[in-house]
Coordinates of C-alpha atoms in Angstrom, one line a residue:
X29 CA 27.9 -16.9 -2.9
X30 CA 25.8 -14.5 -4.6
X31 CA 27.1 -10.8 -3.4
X32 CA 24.0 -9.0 -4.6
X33 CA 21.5 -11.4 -3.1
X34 CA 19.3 -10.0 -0.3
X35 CA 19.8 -12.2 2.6
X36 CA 23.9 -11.7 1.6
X37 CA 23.2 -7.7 1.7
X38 CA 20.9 -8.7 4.9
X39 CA 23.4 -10.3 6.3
X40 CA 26.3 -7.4 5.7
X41 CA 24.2 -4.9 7.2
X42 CA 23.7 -6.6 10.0
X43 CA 27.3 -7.5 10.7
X44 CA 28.3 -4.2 9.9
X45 CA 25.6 -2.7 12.1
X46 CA 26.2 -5.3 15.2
X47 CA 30.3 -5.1 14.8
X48 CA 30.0 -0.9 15.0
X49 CA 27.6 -1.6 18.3
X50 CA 30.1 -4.0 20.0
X51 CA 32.8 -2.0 18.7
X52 CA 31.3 1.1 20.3
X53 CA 30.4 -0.6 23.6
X54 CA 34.2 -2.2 24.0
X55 CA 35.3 1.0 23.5
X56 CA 32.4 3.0 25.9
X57 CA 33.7 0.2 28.5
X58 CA 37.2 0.6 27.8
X59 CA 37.0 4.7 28.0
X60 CA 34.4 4.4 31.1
X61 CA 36.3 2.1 33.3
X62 CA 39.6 4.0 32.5
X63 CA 38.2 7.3 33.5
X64 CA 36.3 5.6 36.7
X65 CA 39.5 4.0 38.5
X66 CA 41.4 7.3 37.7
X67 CA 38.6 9.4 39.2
X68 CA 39.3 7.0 42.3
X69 CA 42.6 7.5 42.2
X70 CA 42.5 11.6 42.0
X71 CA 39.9 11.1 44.7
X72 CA 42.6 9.4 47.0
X73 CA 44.9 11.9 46.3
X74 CA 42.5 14.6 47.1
X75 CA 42.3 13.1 50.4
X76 CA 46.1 12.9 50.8
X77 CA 46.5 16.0 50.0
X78 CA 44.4 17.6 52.6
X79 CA 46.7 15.8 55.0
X80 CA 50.1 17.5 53.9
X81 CA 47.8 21.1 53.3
X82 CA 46.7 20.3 57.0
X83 CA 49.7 19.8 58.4
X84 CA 51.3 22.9 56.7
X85 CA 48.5 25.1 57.9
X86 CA 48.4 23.9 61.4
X87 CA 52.5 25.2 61.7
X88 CA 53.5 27.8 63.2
X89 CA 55.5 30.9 61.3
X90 CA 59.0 30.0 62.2
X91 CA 58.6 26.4 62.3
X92 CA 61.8 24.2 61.2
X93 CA 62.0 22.4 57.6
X94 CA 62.8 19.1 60.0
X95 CA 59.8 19.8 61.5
X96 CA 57.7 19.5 59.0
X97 CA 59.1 16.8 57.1
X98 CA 58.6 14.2 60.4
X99 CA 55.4 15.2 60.6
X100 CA 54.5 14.7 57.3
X101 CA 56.6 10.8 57.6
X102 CA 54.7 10.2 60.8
X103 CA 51.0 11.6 59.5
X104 CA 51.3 10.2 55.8
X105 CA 54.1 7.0 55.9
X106 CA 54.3 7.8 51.7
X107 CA 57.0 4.9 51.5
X108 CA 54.6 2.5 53.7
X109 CA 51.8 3.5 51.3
X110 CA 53.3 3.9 48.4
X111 CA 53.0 7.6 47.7
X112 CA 54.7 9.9 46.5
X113 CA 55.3 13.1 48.6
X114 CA 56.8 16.7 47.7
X115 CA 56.7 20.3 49.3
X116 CA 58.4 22.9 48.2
X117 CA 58.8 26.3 49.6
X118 CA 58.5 28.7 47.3
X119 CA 59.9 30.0 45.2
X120 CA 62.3 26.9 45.2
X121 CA 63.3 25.4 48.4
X122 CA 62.7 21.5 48.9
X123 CA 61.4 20.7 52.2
X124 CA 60.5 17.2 51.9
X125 CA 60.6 14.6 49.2
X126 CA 59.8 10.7 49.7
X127 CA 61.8 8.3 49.6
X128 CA 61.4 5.3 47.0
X129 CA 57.9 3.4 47.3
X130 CA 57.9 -0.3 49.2
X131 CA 56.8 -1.8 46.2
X132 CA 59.3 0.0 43.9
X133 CA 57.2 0.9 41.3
X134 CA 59.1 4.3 40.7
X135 CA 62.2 6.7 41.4
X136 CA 61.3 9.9 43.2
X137 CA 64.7 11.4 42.7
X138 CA 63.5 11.4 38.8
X139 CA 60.8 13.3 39.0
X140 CA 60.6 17.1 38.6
X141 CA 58.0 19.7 39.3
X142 CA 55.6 19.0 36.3
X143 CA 52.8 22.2 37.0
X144 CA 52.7 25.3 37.5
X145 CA 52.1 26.5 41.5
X146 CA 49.0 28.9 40.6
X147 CA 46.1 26.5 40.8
X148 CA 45.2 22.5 41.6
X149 CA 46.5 20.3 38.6
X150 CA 46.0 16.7 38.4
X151 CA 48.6 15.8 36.0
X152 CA 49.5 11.6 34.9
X153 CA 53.8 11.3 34.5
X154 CA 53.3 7.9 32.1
X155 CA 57.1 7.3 31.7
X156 CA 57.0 6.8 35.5
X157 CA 53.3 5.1 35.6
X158 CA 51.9 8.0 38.1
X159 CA 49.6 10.4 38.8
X160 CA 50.3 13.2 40.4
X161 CA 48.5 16.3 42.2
X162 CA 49.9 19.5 42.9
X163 CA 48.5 22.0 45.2
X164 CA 49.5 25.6 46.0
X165 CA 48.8 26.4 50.2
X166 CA 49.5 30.1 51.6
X167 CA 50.2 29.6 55.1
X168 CA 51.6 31.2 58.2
X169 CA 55.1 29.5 58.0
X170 CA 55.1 30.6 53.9
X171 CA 53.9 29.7 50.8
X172 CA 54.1 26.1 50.0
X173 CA 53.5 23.2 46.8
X174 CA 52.9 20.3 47.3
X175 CA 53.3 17.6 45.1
X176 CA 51.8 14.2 46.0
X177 CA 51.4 11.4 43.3
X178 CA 50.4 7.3 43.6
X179 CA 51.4 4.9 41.1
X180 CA 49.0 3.8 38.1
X181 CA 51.0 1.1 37.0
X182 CA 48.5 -2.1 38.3
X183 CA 45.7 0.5 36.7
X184 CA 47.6 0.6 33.1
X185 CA 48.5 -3.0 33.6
X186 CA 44.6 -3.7 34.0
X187 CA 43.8 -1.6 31.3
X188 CA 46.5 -3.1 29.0
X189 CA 45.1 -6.5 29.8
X190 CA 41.3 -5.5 28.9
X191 CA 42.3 -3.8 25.6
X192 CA 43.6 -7.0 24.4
X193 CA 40.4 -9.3 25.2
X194 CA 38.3 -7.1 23.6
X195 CA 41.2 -7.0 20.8
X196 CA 40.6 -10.9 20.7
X197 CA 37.4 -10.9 21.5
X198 CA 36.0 -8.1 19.6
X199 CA 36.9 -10.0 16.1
X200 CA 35.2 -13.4 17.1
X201 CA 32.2 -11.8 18.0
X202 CA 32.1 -9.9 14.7
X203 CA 32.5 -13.3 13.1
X204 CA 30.0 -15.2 15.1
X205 CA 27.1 -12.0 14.1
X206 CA 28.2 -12.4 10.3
X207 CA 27.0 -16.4 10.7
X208 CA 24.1 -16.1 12.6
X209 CA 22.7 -12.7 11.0
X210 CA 23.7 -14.9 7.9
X211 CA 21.4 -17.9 9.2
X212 CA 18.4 -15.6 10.5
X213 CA 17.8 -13.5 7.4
X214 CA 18.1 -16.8 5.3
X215 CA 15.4 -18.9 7.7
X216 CA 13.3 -15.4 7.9
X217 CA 13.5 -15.3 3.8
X218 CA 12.0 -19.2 4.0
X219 CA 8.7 -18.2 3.1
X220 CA 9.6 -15.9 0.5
X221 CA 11.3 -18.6 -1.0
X222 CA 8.3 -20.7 -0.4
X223 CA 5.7 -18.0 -2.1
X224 CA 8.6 -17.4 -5.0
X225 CA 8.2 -21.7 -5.8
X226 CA 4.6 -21.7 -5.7
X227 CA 4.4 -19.1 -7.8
X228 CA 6.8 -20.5 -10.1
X229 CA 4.2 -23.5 -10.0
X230 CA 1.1 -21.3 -11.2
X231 CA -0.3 -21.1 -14.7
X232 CA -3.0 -19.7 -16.7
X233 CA -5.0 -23.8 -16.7
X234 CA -3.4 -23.7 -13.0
X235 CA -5.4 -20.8 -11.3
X236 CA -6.8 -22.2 -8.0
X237 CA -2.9 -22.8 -6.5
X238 CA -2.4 -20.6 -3.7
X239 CA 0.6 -19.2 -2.3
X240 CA 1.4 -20.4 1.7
X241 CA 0.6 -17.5 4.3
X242 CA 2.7 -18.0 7.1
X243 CA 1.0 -17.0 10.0
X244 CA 3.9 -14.7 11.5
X245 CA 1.3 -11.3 11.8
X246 CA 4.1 -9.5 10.0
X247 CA 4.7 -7.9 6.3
X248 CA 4.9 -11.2 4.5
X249 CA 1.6 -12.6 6.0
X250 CA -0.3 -9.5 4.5
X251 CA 1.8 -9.5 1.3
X252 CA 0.8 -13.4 1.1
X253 CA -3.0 -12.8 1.7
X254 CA -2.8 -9.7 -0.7
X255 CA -1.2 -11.8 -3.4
X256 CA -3.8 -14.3 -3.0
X257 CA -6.5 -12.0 -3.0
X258 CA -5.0 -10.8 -6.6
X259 CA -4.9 -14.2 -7.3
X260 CA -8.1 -14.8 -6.9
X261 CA -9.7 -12.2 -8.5
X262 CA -7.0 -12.9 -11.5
X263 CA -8.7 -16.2 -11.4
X264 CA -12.1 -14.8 -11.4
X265 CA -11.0 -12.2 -14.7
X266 CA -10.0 -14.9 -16.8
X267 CA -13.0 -17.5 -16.0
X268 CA -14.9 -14.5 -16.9
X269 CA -13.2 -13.8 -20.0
X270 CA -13.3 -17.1 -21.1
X271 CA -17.1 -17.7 -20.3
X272 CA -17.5 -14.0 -21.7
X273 CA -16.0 -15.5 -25.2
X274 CA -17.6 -18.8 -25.0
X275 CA -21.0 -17.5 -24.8
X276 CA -20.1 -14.4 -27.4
X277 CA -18.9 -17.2 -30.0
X278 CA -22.4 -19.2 -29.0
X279 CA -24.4 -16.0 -29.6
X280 CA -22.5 -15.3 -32.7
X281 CA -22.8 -18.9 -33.9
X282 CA -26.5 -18.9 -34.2
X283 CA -27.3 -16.3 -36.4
X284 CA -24.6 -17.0 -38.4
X285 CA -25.8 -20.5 -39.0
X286 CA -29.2 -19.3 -40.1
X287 CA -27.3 -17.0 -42.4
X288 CA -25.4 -19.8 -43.7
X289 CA -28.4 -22.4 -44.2
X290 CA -30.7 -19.4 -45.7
X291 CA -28.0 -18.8 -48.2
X292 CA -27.3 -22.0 -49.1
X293 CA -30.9 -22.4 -49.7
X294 CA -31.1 -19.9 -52.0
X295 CA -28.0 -21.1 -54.0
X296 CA -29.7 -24.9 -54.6
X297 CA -33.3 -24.3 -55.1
X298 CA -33.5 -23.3 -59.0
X299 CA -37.1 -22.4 -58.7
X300 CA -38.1 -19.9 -56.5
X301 CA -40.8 -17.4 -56.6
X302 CA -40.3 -14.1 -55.6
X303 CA -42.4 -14.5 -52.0
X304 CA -40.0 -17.2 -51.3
X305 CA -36.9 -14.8 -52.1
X306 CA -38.4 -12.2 -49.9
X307 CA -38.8 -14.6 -47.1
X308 CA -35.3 -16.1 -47.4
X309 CA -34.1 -13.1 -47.7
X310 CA -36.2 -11.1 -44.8
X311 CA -34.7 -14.1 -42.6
X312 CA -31.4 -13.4 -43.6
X313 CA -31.6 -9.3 -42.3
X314 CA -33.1 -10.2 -38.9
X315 CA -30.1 -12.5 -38.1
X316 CA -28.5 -9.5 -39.9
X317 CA -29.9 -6.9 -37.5
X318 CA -29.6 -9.1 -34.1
X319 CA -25.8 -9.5 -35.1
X320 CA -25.8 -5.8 -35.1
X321 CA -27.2 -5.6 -31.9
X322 CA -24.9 -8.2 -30.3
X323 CA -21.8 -6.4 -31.7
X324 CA -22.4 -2.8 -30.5
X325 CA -23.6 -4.5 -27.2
X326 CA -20.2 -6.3 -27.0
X327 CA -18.2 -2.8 -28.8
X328 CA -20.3 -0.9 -25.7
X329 CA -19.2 -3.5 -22.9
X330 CA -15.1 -3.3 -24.0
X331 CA -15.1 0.3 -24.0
X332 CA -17.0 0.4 -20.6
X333 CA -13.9 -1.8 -19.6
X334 CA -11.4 0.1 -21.4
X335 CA -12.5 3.0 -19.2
X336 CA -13.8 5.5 -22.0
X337 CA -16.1 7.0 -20.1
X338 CA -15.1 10.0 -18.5
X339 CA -14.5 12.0 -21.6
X340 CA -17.3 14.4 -21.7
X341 CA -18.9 14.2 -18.5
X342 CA -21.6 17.4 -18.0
X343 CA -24.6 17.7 -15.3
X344 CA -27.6 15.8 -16.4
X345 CA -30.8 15.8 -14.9
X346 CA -31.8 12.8 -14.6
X347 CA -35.8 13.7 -14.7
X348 CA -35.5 15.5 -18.2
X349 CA -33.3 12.2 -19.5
X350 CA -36.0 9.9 -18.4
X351 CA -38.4 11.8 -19.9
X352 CA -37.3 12.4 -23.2
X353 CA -36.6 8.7 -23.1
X354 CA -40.0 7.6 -21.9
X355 CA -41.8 9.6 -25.1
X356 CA -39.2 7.8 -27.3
X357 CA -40.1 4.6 -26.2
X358 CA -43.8 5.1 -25.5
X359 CA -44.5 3.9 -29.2
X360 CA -43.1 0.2 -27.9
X361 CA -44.6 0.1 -25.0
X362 CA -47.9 1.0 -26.9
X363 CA -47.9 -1.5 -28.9
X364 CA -47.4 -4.1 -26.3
X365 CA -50.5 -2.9 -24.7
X366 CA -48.3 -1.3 -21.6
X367 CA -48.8 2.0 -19.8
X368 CA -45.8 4.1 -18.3
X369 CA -45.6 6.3 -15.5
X370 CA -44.0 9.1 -15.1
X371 CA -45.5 11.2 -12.1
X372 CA -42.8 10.8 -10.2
X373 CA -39.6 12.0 -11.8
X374 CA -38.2 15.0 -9.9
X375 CA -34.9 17.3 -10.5
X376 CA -32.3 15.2 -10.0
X377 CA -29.0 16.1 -10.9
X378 CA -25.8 14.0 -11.2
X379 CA -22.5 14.4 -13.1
X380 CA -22.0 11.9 -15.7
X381 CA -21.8 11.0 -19.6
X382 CA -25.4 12.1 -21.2
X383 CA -25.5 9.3 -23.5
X384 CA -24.3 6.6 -21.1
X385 CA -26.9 7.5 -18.4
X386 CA -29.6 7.7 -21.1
X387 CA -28.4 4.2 -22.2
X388 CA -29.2 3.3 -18.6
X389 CA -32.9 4.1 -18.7
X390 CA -33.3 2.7 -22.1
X391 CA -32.0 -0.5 -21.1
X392 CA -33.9 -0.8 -18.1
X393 CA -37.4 0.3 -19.8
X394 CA -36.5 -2.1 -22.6
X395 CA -36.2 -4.9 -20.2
X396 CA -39.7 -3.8 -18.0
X397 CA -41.3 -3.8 -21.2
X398 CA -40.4 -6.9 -23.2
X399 CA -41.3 -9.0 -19.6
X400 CA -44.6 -6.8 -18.6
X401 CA -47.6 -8.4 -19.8
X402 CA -50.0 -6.9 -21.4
X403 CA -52.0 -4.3 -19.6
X404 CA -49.2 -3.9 -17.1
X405 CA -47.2 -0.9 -15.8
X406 CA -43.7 0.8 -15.9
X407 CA -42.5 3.4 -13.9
X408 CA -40.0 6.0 -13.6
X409 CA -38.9 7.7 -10.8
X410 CA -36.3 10.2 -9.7
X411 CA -35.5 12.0 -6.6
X412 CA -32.3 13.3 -5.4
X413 CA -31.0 14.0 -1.5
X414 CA -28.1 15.1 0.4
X415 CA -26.0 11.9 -0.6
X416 CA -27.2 12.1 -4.4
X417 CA -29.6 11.0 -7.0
X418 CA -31.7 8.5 -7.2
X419 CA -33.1 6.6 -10.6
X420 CA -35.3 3.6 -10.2
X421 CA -37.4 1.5 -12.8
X422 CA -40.0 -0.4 -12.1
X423 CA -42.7 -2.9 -13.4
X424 CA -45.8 -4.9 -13.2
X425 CA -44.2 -8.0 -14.6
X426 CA -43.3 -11.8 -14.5
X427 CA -40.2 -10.7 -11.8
X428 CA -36.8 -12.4 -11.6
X429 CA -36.6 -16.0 -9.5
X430 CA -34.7 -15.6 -6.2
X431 CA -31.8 -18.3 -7.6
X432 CA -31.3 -15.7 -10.4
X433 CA -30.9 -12.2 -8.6
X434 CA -27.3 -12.6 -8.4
X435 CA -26.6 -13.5 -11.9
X436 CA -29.4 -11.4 -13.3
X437 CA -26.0 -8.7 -14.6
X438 CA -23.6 -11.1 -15.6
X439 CA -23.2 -11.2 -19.6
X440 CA -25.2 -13.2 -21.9
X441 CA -27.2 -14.8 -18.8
X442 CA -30.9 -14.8 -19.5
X443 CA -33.8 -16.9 -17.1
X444 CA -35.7 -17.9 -20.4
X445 CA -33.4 -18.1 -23.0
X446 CA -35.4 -19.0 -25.4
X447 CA -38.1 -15.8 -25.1
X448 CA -35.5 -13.5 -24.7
X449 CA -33.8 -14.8 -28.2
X450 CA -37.0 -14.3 -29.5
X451 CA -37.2 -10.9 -28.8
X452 CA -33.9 -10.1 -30.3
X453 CA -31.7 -9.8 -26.6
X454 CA -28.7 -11.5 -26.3
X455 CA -28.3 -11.2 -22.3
X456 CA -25.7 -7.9 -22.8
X457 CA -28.5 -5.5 -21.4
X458 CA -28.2 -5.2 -17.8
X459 CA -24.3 -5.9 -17.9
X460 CA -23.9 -3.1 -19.8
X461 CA -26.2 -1.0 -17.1
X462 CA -23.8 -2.7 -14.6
X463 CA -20.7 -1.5 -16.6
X464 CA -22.1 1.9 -17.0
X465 CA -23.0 2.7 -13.2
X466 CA -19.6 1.0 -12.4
X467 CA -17.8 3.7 -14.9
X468 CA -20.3 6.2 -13.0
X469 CA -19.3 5.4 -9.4
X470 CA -23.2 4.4 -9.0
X471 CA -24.4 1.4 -7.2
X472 CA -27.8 -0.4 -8.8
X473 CA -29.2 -3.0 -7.0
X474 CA -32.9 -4.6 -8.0
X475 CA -35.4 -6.3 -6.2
X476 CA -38.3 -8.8 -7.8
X477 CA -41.0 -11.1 -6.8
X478 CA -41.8 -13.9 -9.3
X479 CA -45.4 -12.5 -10.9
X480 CA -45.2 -8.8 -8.9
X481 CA -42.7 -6.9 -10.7
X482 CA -39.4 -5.8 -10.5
X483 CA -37.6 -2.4 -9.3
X484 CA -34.3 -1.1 -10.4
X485 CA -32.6 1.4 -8.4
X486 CA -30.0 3.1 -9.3
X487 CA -27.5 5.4 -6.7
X488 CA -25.6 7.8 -8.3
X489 CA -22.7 9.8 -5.9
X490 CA -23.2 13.3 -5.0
X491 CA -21.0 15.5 -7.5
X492 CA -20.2 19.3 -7.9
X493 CA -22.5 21.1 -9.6
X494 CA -21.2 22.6 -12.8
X495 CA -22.2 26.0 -14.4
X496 CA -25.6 26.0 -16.5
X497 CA -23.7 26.9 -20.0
X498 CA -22.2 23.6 -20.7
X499 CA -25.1 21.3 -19.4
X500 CA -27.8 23.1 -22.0
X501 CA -24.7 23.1 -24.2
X502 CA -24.6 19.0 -23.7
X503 CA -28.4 18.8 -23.3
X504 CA -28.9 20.8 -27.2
X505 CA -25.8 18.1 -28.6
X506 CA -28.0 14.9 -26.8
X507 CA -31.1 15.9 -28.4
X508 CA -29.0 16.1 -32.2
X509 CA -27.6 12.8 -31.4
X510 CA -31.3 11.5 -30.4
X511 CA -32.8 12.9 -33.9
X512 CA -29.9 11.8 -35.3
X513 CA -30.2 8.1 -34.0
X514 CA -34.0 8.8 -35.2
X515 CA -32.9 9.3 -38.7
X516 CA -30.7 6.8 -39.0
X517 CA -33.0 4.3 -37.8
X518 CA -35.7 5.5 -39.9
X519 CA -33.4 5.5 -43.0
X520 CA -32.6 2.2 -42.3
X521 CA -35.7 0.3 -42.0
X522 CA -36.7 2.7 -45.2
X523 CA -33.5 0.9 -47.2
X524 CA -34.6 -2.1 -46.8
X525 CA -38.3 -1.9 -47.2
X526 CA -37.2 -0.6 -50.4
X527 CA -34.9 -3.4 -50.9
X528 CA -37.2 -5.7 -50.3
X529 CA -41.1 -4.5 -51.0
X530 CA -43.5 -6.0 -48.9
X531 CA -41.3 -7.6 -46.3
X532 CA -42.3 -7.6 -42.6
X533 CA -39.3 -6.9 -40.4
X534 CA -39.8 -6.5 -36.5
X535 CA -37.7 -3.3 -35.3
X536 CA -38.1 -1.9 -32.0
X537 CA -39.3 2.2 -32.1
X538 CA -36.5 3.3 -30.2
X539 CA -32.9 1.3 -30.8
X540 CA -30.3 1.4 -28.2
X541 CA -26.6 -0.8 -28.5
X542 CA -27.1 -3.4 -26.3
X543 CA -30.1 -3.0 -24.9
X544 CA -30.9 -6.3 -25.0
X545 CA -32.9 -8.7 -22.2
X546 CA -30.9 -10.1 -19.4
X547 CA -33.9 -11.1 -17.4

């Protein structure tokens, strides 16, 4: 037997705890009953008593010792009735004293005064098995005590007799709680038992087993149901993770196979003219650059995941963001023939990461723009209420079909792949929007009509409004980053246009990590 298991510990405690109760109610009964037929008996003596204290106050001064003593045989009959009888005149001259009981249960001749004549004592002679009650009386005749007793022995006797069935008694009880304590905590462990096999059962290729919920209403039901709700999104986590790596390594594989093939061109032809060099090579940096893109988008998404979000978080308004992020982008949309909007972007303030929300917006414009046709419109607009701020993005496009709106921010889903690859998106945009509004406590939902347009909105939480000094602080170290992105953009398209003179490579105006088409 395992000592340190639970249902043995169970099981102890439950013995220990049921043997102290019986022990406490054998000896409650024991005590209780003992106390109730001596109460009885001091209660028949009380009444005795007032028979002698009756007589010897109804007798006149003068009045004989033989007297008394016949009335108190003819009034009381102590030997008929088994009493014991005494008075004594004080200071210390006997009057009467009974003679031996009819049922011989004691000696009167043995017995001497056993309290003191000052008040009513109740006092219990156990060598003799009696109790006996001694009362002081002041009356005419003199000053009396009196001394009457019954026996206790059938009341010890009884006593005796109980105190050895719950000796006997007391034990098998004990023994029989040990066994069935024992039994119940191991049937009510069952269906941990059960849950701790299944689980034994489960596997990373083995996802969909379930643990058994017993339907008892108690702890183990909602520990069950809890377990299996962790289960299942355990289950969901790793078919995300794996689809997540399946469609990375896809995403990756493609480029990388142009990169291979467009090498391997280059190493077998022997004649090649410098056009042809150029165009091999001008291949080779747009699967280059769309690499790029798909590995910041996937370096964004893990530390979304990771969490590292929260690091320097400052009040943004939202209005100014969109702004800033409209002119940088109004070159694309320019060239696509596309107008945007921004006559309704009002102060709205929310607490957050500068560079993450203004991911957001380019994200979302990069998406209305790519899938607005030409001479369309995308608008911005912010507002901001008691319960927060509000962002929303909206277009004149080709929409989203209904069977797509809930897949529209899963990773590396697109509804045309083949137009979004085109465009250089890899299906990482709107999951990272997802990510970053998650990280942000903000809820985005999006509604579309197939050829009408689509509208993001984005609900950020109402946050405490921190002092002005560190938001124009953050605002002055966006705008560096921004010119900063600028220039390093710009250098890069310059390094290799001056790598490669005269080679056409398609770069958006305004480059964001990940902000690639998911619709």
């Amino acid at each position: 037997m395992n000592f340190r298991s639970l249902s043995f510990r169970l099981g102890a405690w439950y013995t220990l705890l049921l043997g102290g109760i019986f022990v406490l109610v054998g000896a409650a009964t024991f005590y209780g009953l003992q106390e109730y037929l001596r109460a009885n008996l001091r209660d028949s003596l009380s009444r005795r008593s007032m028979q002698v204290e009756q007589i010897l106050t109804q007798a006149p001064r003068g009045v004989s010792n033989m007297a008394i003593a016949q009335e108190i045989e003819i009034r009381v009959a102590p030997e008929f009735n088994n009493r014991f009888v005494r008075v004594t005149r004080l200071p210390a001259t006997l009057i009467y004293r009974s003679g031996p009981p009819a049922d011989r249960s004691f000696n009167p001749a043995t017995l001497s005064a056993v309290v003191l004549p000052n008040a009513i004592q109740t006092a219990i002679v156990h060598a003799q098995h009696l109790m006996i009650r001694s009362t002081p009386i002041r009356a005419a005749s003199g000053d009396y005590l009196v001394e009457l007793g019954v026996s206790t022995q059938s009341l010890d006797e009884g006593l005796a007799r109980l105190l050895d069935l719950l000796a006997l008694l007391l034990p098998v009880l004990i023994v029989c709680a040990a066994g069935g304590g024992y039994w119940l905590v191991t049937r009510a462990l069952r269906p941990v038992d059960r849950l701790s096999q299944t689980a034994e059962q489960m596997s990373m290729q083995n996802l969909t087993l379930r643990l058994p919920v017993a339907a008892s209403g108690d702890a183990l039901e909602r520990l069950a149901i809890s377990l299996n709700n962790m289960l299942g999104r355990l289950r969901d986590s790793v078919q995300t993770s794996r689809r997540f790596l399946a469609d990375a390594s896809h995403e990756l594989r493609t480029p990388l196979t142009v990169i291979k093939g467009e090498l391997q061109e280059l190493t077998r032809a022997s004649h090649l003219t410098k056009g042809d060099v150029r165009e091999r090579v001008g291949s080779v940096l747009e699967e280059v650059d769309r690499l790029e893109h798909l590995v910041s988008g996937l370096l964004v998404l893990s530390r979304l995941d990771a969490g590292e979000t929260r690091s320097d978080w400052v009040n943004v308004d939202l209005a100014e963001l969109a702004l800033s992020t409209a002119e940088h982008m109004r070159l694309m949309a320019e060239d696509r023939g596309i107008a945007i909007d921004l006559s309704e972007l009002r102060r709205a303030v929310t607490l957050g990461d500068r560079a993450r929300l203004k991911q957001i917006i380019v994200n979302l414009l990069d998406n209305a723009i790519r899938f607005t046709p030409r001479g369309g419109c995308v608008s911005l607009r912010t507002a901001a209420d008691d319960s927060g701020a509000v962002l929303e993005v909206s277009d004149t496009g080709i929409g989203i079909p209904a069977a797509a709106m809930t897949q529209v921010f899963d990773r590396f889903f697109r509804v045309d792949a083949a137009r979004s690859r085109e465009d250089g998106g890899a299906g990482l945009g709107l999951s990272i929007v997802k990510s970053i509004c998650t990280a942000h406590g903000a809820e985005i939902d999006v509604q579309s009509l197939v050829n009408n347009g689509s509208c993001f909105r984005v609900k950020f939480p109402r946050h405490s409004i921190a002092t002005d000094s560190p938001y124009e602080m953050a605002s002055g170290i966006s705008a560096a980053s921004a010119i900063a992105g600028t220039i390093s953009a710009t250098v890069d398209i310059t390094t290799a246009a001056r790598v490669l003179p005269g080679t056409a490579i398609e770069r958006p105006c305004c480059v964001s990590n990940g902000s690639s088409i998911s619709t």
